[in-house]
Coordinates of C-alpha atoms in Angstrom, one line a residue:
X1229 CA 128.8 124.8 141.5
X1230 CA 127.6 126.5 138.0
X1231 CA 131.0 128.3 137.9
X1232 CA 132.7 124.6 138.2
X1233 CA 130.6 122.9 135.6
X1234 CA 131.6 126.3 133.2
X1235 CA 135.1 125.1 133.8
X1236 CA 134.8 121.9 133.2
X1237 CA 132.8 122.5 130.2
X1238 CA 135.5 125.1 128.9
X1239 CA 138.2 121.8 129.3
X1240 CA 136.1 119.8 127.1
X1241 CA 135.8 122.3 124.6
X1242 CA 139.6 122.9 124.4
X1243 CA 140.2 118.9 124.2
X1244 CA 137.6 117.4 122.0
X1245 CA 138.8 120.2 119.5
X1246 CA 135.5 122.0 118.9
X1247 CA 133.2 118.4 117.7
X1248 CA 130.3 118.7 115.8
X1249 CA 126.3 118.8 117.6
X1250 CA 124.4 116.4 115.8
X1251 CA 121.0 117.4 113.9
X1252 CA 119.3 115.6 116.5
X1253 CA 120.8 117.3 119.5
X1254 CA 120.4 120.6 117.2
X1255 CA 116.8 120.3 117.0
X1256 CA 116.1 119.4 120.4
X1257 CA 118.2 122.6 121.7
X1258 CA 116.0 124.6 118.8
X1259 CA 112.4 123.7 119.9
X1260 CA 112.8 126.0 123.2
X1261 CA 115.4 128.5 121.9
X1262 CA 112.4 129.2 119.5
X1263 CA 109.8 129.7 121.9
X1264 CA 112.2 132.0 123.8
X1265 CA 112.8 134.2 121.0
X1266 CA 108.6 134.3 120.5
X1267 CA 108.7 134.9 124.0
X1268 CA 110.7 137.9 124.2
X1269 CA 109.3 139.6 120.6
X1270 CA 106.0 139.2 123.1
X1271 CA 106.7 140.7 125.8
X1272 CA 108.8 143.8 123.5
X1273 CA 105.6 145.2 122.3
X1274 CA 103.4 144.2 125.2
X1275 CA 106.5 147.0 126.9
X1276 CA 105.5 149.3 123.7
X1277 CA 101.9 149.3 124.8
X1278 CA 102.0 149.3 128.1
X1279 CA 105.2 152.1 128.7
X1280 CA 102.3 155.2 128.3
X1281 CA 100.0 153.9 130.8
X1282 CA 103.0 153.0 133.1
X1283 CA 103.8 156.6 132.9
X1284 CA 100.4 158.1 133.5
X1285 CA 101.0 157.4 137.5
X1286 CA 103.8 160.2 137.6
X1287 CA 101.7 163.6 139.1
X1288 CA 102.9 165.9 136.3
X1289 CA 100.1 168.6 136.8
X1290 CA 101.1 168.5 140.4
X1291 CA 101.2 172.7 141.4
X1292 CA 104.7 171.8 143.6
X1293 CA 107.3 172.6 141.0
X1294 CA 109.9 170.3 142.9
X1295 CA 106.9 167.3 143.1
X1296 CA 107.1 167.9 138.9
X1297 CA 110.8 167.9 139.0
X1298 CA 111.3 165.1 140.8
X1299 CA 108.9 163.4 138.5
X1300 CA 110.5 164.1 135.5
X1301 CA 113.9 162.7 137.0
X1302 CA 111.7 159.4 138.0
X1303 CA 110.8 158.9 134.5
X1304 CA 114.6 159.7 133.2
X1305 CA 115.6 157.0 135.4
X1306 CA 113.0 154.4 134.4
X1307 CA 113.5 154.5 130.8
X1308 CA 117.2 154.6 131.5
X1309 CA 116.6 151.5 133.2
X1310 CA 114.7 150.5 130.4
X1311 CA 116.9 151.4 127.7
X1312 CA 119.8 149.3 129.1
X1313 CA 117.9 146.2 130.1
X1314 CA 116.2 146.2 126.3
X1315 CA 119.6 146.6 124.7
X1316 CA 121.0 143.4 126.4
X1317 CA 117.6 142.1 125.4
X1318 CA 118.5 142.5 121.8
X1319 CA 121.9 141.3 122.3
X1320 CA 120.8 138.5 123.5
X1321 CA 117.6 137.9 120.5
X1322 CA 120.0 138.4 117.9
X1323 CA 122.4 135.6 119.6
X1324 CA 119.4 133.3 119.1
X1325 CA 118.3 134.4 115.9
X1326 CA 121.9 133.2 114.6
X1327 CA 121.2 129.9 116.2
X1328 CA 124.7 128.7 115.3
X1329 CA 125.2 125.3 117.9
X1330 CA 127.3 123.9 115.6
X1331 CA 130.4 123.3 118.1
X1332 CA 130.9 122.9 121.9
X1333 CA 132.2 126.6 121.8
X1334 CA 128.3 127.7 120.5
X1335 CA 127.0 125.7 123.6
X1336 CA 128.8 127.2 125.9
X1337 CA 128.7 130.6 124.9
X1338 CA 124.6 129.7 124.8
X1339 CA 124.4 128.3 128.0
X1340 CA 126.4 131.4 129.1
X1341 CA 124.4 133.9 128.2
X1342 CA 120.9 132.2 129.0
X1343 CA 122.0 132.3 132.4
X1344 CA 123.0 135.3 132.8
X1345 CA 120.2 136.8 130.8
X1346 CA 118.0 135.3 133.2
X1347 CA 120.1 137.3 136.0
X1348 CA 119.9 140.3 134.1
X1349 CA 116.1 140.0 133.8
X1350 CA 115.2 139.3 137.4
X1351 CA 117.7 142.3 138.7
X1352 CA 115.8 144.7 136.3
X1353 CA 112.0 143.9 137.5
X1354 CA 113.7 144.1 141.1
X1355 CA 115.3 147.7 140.1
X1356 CA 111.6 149.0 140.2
X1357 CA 111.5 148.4 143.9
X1358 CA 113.3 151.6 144.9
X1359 CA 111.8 153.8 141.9
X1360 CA 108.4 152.4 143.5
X1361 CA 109.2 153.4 147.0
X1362 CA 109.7 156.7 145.7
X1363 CA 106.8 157.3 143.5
X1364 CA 105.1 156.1 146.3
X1365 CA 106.6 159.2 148.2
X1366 CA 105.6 161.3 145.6
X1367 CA 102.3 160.7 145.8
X1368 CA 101.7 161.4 149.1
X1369 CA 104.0 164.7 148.5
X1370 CA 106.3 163.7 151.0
X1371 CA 104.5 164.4 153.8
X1372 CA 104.0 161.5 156.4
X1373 CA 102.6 163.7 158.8
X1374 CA 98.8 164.1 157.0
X1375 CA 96.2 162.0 158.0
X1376 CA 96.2 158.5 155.8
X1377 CA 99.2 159.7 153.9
X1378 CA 101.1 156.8 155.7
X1379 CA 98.4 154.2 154.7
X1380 CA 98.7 155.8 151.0
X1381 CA 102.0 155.3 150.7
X1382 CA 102.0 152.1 152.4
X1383 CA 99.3 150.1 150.2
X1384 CA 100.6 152.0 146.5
X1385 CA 104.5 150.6 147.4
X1386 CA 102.6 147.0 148.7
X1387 CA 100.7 147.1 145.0
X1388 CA 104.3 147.0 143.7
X1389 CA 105.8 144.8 146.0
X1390 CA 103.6 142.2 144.5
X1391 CA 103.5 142.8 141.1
X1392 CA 106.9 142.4 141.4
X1393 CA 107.3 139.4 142.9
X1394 CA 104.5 138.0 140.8
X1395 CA 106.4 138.5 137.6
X1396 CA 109.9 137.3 139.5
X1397 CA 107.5 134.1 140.5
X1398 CA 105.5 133.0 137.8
X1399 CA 106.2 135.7 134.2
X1400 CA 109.7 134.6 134.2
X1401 CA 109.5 131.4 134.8
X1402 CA 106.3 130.3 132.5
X1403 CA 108.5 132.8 129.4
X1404 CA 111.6 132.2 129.9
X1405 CA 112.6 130.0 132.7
X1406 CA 111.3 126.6 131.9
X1407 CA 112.9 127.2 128.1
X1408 CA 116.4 128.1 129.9
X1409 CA 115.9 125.1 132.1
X1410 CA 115.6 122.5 129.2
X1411 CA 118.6 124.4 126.8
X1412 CA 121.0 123.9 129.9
X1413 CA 120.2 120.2 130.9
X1414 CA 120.4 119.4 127.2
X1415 CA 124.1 121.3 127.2
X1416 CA 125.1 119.6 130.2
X1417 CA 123.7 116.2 128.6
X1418 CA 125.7 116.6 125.3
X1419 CA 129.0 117.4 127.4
X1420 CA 129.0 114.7 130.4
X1421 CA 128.3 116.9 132.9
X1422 CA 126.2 116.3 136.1
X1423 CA 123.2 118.0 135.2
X1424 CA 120.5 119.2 137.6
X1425 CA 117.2 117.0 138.1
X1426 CA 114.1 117.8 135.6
X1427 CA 111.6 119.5 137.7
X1428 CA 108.2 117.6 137.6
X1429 CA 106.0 120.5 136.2
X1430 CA 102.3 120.8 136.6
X1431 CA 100.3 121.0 133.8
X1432 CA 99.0 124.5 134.8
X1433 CA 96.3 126.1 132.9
X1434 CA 98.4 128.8 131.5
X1435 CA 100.6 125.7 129.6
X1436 CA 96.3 123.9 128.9
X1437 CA 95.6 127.3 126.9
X1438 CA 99.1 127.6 125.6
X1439 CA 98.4 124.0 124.0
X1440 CA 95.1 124.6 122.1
X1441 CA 96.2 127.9 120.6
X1442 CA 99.3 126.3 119.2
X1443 CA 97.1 123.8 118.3
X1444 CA 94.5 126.3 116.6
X1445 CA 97.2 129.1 115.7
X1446 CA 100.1 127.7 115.7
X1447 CA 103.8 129.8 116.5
X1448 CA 101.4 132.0 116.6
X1449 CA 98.8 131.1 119.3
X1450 CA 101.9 131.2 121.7
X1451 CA 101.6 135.3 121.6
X1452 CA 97.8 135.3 122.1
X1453 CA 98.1 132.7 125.2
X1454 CA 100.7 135.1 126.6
X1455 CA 98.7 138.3 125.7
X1456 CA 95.3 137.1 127.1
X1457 CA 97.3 135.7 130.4
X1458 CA 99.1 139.2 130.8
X1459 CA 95.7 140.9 130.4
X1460 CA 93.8 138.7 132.2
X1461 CA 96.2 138.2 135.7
X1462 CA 96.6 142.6 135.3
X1463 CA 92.6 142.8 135.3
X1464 CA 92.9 140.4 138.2
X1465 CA 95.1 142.0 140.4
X1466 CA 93.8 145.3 140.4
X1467 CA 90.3 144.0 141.0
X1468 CA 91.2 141.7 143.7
X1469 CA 93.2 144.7 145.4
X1470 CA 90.4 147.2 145.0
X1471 CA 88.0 145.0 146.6
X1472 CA 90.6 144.1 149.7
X1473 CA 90.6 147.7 149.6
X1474 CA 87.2 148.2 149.6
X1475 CA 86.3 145.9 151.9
X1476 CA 89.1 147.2 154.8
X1477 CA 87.6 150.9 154.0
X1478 CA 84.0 149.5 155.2
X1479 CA 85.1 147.2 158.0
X1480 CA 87.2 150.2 159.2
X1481 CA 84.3 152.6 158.7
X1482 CA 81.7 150.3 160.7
X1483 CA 84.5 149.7 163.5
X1484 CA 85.4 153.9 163.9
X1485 CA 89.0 153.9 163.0
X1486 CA 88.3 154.8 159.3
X1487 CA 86.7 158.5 158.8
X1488 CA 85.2 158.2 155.0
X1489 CA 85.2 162.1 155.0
X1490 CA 88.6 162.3 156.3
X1491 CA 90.1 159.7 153.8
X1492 CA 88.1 161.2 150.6
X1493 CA 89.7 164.8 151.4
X1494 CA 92.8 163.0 151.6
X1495 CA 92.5 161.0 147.9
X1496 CA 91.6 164.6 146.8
X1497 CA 94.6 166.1 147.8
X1498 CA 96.4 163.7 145.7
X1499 CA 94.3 164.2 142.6

């Protein structure tokens, strides 16, 4: 259906002979292009910070040389992964820092690559899955047969099955999503084209807070919203995991089928 409308949109291009966008159209189409391009200079240097901790999880000072190699091939990969994803990144920032909609041709080409940014973005947190499953082996030093290794491995790749589909769920849409949303319906608006119905969206307390620090900060106040969210949902979901966790451990131990002394030696053996 998307494919179709490109087509269509293409035609109109090629008959109206390129028209002018008028400032008013312009302005509506720059209000969220901005916020994208805040967005994304956000969440670059929240990366910057947050790549050295991300990296403390690999078992470097593990005494199996091939645990250490496979490690360091882990990490290779991941900022491969990381390399690629942030250079389309900044392909795609310095398309919106040009902000030339002058023409049907700059719509297109906008609405094209918003789209498949947002594509490229979700297939890169969901690229993480398999490099999880397999730190998650390394952890456990690829032995299944220890007692609680299984249960190791098994809640350390859960921990990233969510965090990933948190981010797929709710990061992409409240930073970019909603913004690509409203750029495409205005596109499809300005060219005649059926566009998709406006989703009716909440007013959720992440857009509140958003709100009163553009209010108190201005452009500015967008990037602290986002960095006290990002720190404040992190803090979250490791707490609310370690007290699941906690609380399994002690229902298991009062039930018999957890031995505390049993699981410690096994944490130990992974330290």
């Amino acid at each position: 259906m998307e494919l179709e409308n490109f087509k269509e949109l293409w035609d109109k291009d090629i008959r109206q002979d390129l028209p002018e966008i008028s400032m008013e159209k312009q302005r509506e189409i720059h209000s969220p292009m901005q916020m994208l391009k805040i967005n994304m200079q956000t969440e670059f240097w929240l990366m910057i910070i947050t790549l050295p901790m991300l990296m403390t999880g690999f078992p470097f000072a593990s005494s199996n040389t091939n645990i250490v190699i496979i490690s360091a091939f882990v990490v290779c990969l991941t900022l491969a992964f990381i390399v690629y994803f942030y250079s389309r990144f900044l392909k795609l920032y310095k398309m919106l820092l040009k902000g030339s909609i002058n023409t049907n041709y700059d719509l297109f080409n906008l609405k094209t690559q918003l789209l498949i940014s947002k594509e490229i973005y979700i297939s890169y947190y969901v690229s993480y899955i398999p490099l999880a499953f397999l730190l998650s082996l390394i952890k456990i030093n690829f032995h299944f047969e220890m007692k609680y290794n299984l249960a190791i491995f098994a809640i350390s790749f859960l921990i990233t099955l969510m965090l990933v589909w948190f981010v797929i769920k709710y990061w992409i849409y409240y930073m970019y999503g909603r913004y690509i949303e409203d750029v495409v319906n205005l596109v499809d608006e300005l060219n005649g084209l059926e566009a998709k119905p406006k989703r009716l969206r909440k007013n959720s307390w992440f857009v509140r807070t958003q709100k009163f620090f553009m209010n108190k900060f201005g452009l500015k106040g967008n990037i602290i919203n986002t960095v006290i969210w990002f720190v404040s949902v992190y803090i979250f979901i490791i707490v609310f995991l370690t007290l699941v966790l906690l609380l399994f451990i002690i229902i298991g131990a009062k039930l018999h089928f957890i031995d505390i002394q049993v699981l410690i030696k096994a944490l130990d053996r992974l330290n």
